[in-house]
Coordinates of N, CA and C in Angstrom, one line a residue:
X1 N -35.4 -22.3 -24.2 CA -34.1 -21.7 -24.5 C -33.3 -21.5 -23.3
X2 N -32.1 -22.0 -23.5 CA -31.1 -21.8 -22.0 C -29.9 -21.0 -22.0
X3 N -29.5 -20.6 -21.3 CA -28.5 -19.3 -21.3 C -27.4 -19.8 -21.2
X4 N -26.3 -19.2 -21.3 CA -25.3 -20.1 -21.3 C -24.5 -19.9 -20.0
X5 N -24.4 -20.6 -19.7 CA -23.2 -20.3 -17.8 C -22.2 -19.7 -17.8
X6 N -22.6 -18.9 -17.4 CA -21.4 -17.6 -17.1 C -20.8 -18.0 -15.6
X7 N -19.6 -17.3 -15.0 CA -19.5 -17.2 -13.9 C -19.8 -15.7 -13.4
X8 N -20.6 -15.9 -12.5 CA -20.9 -14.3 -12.1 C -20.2 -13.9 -10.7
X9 N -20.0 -13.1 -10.0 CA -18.8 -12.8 -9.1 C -20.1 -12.6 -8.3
X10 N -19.4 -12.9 -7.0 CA -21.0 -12.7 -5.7 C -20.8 -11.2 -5.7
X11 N -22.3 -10.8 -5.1 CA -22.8 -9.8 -5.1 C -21.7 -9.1 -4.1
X12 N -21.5 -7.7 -4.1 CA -21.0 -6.9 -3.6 C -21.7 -7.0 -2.1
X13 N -22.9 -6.6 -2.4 CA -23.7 -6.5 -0.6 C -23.9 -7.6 -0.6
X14 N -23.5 -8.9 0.8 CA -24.4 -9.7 1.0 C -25.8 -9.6 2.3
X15 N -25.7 -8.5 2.2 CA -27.1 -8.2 3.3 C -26.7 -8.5 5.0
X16 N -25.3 -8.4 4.8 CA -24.8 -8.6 6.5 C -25.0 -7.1 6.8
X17 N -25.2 -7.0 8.1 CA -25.8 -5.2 8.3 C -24.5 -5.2 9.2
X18 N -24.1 -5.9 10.2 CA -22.9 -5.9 11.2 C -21.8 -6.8 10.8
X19 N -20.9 -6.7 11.1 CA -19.9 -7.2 10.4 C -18.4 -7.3 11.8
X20 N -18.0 -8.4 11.6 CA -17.3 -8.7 12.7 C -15.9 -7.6 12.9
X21 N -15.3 -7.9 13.5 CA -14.0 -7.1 13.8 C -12.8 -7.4 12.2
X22 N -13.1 -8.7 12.2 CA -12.3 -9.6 11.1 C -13.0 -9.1 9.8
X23 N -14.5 -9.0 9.8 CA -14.6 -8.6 8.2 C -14.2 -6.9 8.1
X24 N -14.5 -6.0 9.0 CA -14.6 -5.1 9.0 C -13.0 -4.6 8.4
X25 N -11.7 -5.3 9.5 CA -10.7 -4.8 8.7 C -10.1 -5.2 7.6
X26 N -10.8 -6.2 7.2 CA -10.8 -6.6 6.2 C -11.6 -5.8 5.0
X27 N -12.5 -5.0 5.1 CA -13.0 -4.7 3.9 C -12.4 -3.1 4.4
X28 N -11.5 -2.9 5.1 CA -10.8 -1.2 5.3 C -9.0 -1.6 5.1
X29 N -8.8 -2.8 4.8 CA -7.8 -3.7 4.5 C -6.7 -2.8 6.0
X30 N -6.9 -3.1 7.1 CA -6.1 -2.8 8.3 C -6.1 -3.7 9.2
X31 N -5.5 -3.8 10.4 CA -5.0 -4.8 11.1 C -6.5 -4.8 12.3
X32 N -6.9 -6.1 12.6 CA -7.9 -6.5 13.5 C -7.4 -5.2 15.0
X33 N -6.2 -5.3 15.1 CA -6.2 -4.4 16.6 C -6.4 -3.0 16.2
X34 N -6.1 -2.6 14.8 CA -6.4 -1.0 14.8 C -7.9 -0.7 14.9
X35 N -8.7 -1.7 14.4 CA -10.7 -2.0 14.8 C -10.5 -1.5 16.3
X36 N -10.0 -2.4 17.0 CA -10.3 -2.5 18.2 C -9.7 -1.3 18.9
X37 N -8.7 -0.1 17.7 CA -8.0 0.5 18.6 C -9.4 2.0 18.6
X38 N -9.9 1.4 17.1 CA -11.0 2.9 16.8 C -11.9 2.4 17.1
X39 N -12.6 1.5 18.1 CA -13.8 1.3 18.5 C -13.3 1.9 20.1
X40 N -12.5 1.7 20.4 CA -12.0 2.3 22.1 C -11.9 3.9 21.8
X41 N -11.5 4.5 20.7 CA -11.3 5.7 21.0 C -12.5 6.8 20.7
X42 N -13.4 6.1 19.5 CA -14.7 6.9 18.7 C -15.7 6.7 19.7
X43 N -16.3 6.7 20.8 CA -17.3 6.8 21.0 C -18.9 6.8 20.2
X44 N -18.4 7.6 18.6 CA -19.5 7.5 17.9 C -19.4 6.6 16.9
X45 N -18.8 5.4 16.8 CA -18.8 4.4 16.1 C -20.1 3.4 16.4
X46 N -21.0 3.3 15.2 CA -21.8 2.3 15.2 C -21.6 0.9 15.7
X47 N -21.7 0.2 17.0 CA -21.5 -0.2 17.1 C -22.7 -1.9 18.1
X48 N -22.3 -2.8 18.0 CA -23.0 -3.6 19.4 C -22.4 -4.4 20.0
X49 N -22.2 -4.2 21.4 CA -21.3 -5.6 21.9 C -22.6 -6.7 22.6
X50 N -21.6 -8.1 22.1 CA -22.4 -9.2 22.5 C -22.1 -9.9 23.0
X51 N -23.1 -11.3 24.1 CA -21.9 -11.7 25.3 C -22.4 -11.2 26.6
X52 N -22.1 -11.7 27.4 CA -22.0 -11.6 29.3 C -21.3 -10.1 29.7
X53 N -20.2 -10.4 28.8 CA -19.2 -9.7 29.0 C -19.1 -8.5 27.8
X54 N -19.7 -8.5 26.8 CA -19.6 -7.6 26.0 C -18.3 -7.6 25.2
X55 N -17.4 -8.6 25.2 CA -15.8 -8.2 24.7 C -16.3 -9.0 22.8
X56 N -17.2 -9.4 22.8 CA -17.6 -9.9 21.2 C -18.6 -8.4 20.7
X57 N -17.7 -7.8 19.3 CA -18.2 -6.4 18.8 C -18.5 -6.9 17.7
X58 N -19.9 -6.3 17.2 CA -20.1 -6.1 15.7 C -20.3 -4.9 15.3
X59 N -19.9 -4.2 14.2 CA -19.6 -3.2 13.4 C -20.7 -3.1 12.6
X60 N -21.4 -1.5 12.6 CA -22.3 -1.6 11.5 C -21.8 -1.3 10.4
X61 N -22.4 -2.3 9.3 CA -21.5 -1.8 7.9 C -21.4 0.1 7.4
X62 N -22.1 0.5 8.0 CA -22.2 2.0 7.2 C -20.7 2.8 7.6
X63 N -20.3 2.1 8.6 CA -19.1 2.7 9.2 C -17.9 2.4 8.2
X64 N -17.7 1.3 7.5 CA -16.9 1.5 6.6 C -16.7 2.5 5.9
X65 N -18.2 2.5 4.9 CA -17.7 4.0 3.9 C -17.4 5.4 4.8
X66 N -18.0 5.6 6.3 CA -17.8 7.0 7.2 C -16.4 6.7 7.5
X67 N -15.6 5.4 7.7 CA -14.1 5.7 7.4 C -13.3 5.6 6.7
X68 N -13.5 5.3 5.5 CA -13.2 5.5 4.3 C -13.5 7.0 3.9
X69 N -14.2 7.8 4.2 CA -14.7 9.0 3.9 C -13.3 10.0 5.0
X70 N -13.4 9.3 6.3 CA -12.7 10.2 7.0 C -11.0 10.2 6.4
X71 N -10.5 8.9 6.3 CA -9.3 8.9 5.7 C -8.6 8.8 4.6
X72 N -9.8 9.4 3.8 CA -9.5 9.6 2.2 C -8.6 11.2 2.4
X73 N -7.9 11.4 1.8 CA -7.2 12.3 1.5 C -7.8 14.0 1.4
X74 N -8.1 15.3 1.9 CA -8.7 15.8 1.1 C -7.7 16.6 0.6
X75 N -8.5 17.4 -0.4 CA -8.2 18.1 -1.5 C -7.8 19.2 -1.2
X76 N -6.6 19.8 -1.6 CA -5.8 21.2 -1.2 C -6.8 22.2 -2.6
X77 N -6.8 23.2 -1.5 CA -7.0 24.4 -2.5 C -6.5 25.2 -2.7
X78 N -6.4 26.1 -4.1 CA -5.1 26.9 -3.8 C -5.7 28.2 -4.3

């Protein structure tokens, strides 16, 4: 018995744990230099540089949702 072909959308996670400058503002939909402006300013950003020189960053993915969390809006109480 055979199934019929669906198209299935790729998995959400593809098991990348770091993620370049380019995916990163891309999946926080912001500009490559504002990465580079919050990787200079946060000290506590997950981060690894690679290279002689260190100027090639990868991003750990968990840092998305921790800025996504930081620049969600919060909630007034009244």
């Amino acid at each position: 018995m055979t199934t019929p072909a669906t198209a299935t959308p790729p998995p959400a996670d593809d098991g990348r744990e770091w993620l370049t400058r380019s995916q990163f503002a891309a999946a926080l939909q912001v500009h490559v230099t504002t990465v580079s402006r919050w990787i200079s300013s946060d000290p506590t950003m997950r981060i690894q540089r690679l290279g002689p020189t260190g100027h090639r960053v990868r991003i750990h993915r968990s840092e998305v949702s921790r800025r996504q969390a930081a620049d969600s809006p919060e909630q007034a109480t009244v």
